[in-house]
Amino acid sequence: MELNYDWRNFQSFFFVRKDKPQLEISGTINLIIDQKTVVSAFSDGEELSEWFGSPYDDVLKAFPHREVIIYDQKKVDNWMVDATHLPHAYDQIQFLRTHAKPQFITGNRVKKDLSPSSNHFLLKAIQSWWQKLLPSSYGIFIRLDGVHGRSILIVIKRGRLDSFQVPDLSGMIPERRKHPTDVSRHLSENYLVPVQGLFLTTEEWLQWSISSNPWPKILKSLRSGKNKLNPYSWGVLFLIACRSYFGI
């Protein structure tokens, strides 16, 4: 994998799921079938390998109150081949979300998104109408728990997630790495795009990530100075306020 695409780190930041008790499992069941035989079965937080090799009718009978989405194996194979032409895993997932069409859907309809990262509050925002107001190319640097914590830099170009990686700060004097202003400036100069820094705790990031509407909390924390937006930008704060007050 190219150095620009640190997929494991990206997952740890944006593939954040809210744990559910086992008794509450009722989500969509996805089946890939060859003619009438199940070759793969999956559902969030559930083990379904026992159904491999079974007629798909048996699955429908076993879960009469669950939504079951059925995909044809040959079509899935074609989608996977087409997706491999894209540069990294995030683009491939987005491609499959857009192009993968089920053979049919049965049972209770459940709103389901096959890509948990696409529901993340930050990725949804940067792919919204924000694109019209933000630069054509820019970066977002997130640091959790101070200078020795985890960090990621995502670079967006023309509204598309172009790269994601742990940024290289080796060119900085160690003492300067403690100062958000210096870090954001260094990254802007090193990666040749304006970089907006966000500095906060892991606990708060996880709370925001699993919330259905974290924007009021985000706005409050930034205004209070509890978490840092650096460089401080009234324009970015306005975008966050729009999400917080109006949900847009």
JSON list of C-alpha atoms in Angstrom, two decimals, residues 14 90 120-132 134 138 140 154-156 158-161 215 243:
[
{"chain": "A", "resi": 14, "resn": "PHE", "atom": "CA", "xyz": [-13.39, 6.94, 11.03]},
{"chain": "A", "resi": 90, "resn": "TYR", "atom": "CA", "xyz": [-11.82, 4.18, 0.74]},
{"chain": "A", "resi": 120, "resn": "HIS", "atom": "CA", "xyz": [-18.87, 9.66, 10.01]},
{"chain": "A", "resi": 121, "resn": "PHE", "atom": "CA", "xyz": [-19.80, 13.24, 10.82]},
{"chain": "A", "resi": 122, "resn": "LEU", "atom": "CA", "xyz": [-16.61, 14.77, 9.42]},
{"chain": "A", "resi": 123, "resn": "LEU", "atom": "CA", "xyz": [-16.55, 12.85, 6.11]},
{"chain": "A", "resi": 124, "resn": "LYS", "atom": "CA", "xyz": [-20.24, 13.62, 5.53]},
{"chain": "A", "resi": 125, "resn": "ALA", "atom": "CA", "xyz": [-19.62, 17.32, 6.14]},
{"chain": "A", "resi": 126, "resn": "ILE", "atom": "CA", "xyz": [-16.67, 17.72, 3.78]},
{"chain": "A", "resi": 127, "resn": "GLN", "atom": "CA", "xyz": [-18.64, 15.96, 1.02]},
{"chain": "A", "resi": 128, "resn": "SER", "atom": "CA", "xyz": [-21.67, 18.21, 1.51]},
{"chain": "A", "resi": 129, "resn": "TRP", "atom": "CA", "xyz": [-22.31, 21.77, 0.32]},
{"chain": "A", "resi": 130, "resn": "TRP", "atom": "CA", "xyz": [-19.19, 22.71, 2.27]},
{"chain": "A", "resi": 131, "resn": "GLN", "atom": "CA", "xyz": [-17.29, 21.89, -0.93]},
{"chain": "A", "resi": 132, "resn": "LYS", "atom": "CA", "xyz": [-18.54, 25.14, -2.45]},
{"chain": "A", "resi": 134, "resn": "LEU", "atom": "CA", "xyz": [-13.82, 25.33, 1.14]},
{"chain": "A", "resi": 138, "resn": "TYR", "atom": "CA", "xyz": [-6.82, 21.42, 1.71]},
{"chain": "A", "resi": 140, "resn": "ILE", "atom": "CA", "xyz": [-7.39, 18.35, 7.97]},
{"chain": "A", "resi": 154, "resn": "ILE", "atom": "CA", "xyz": [-6.41, 13.72, 5.42]},
{"chain": "A", "resi": 155, "resn": "VAL", "atom": "CA", "xyz": [-6.02, 15.69, 2.20]},
{"chain": "A", "resi": 156, "resn": "ILE", "atom": "CA", "xyz": [-9.07, 16.62, 0.13]},
{"chain": "A", "resi": 158, "resn": "ARG", "atom": "CA", "xyz": [-11.79, 18.80, -5.54]},
{"chain": "A", "resi": 159, "resn": "GLY", "atom": "CA", "xyz": [-14.14, 17.39, -2.92]},
{"chain": "A", "resi": 160, "resn": "ARG", "atom": "CA", "xyz": [-12.53, 13.93, -3.01]},
{"chain": "A", "resi": 161, "resn": "LEU", "atom": "CA", "xyz": [-10.52, 12.29, -0.26]},
{"chain": "A", "resi": 215, "resn": "TRP", "atom": "CA", "xyz": [-22.22, 19.31, 16.00]},
{"chain": "A", "resi": 243, "resn": "ARG", "atom": "CA", "xyz": [-24.45, 22.11, 11.09]}
]
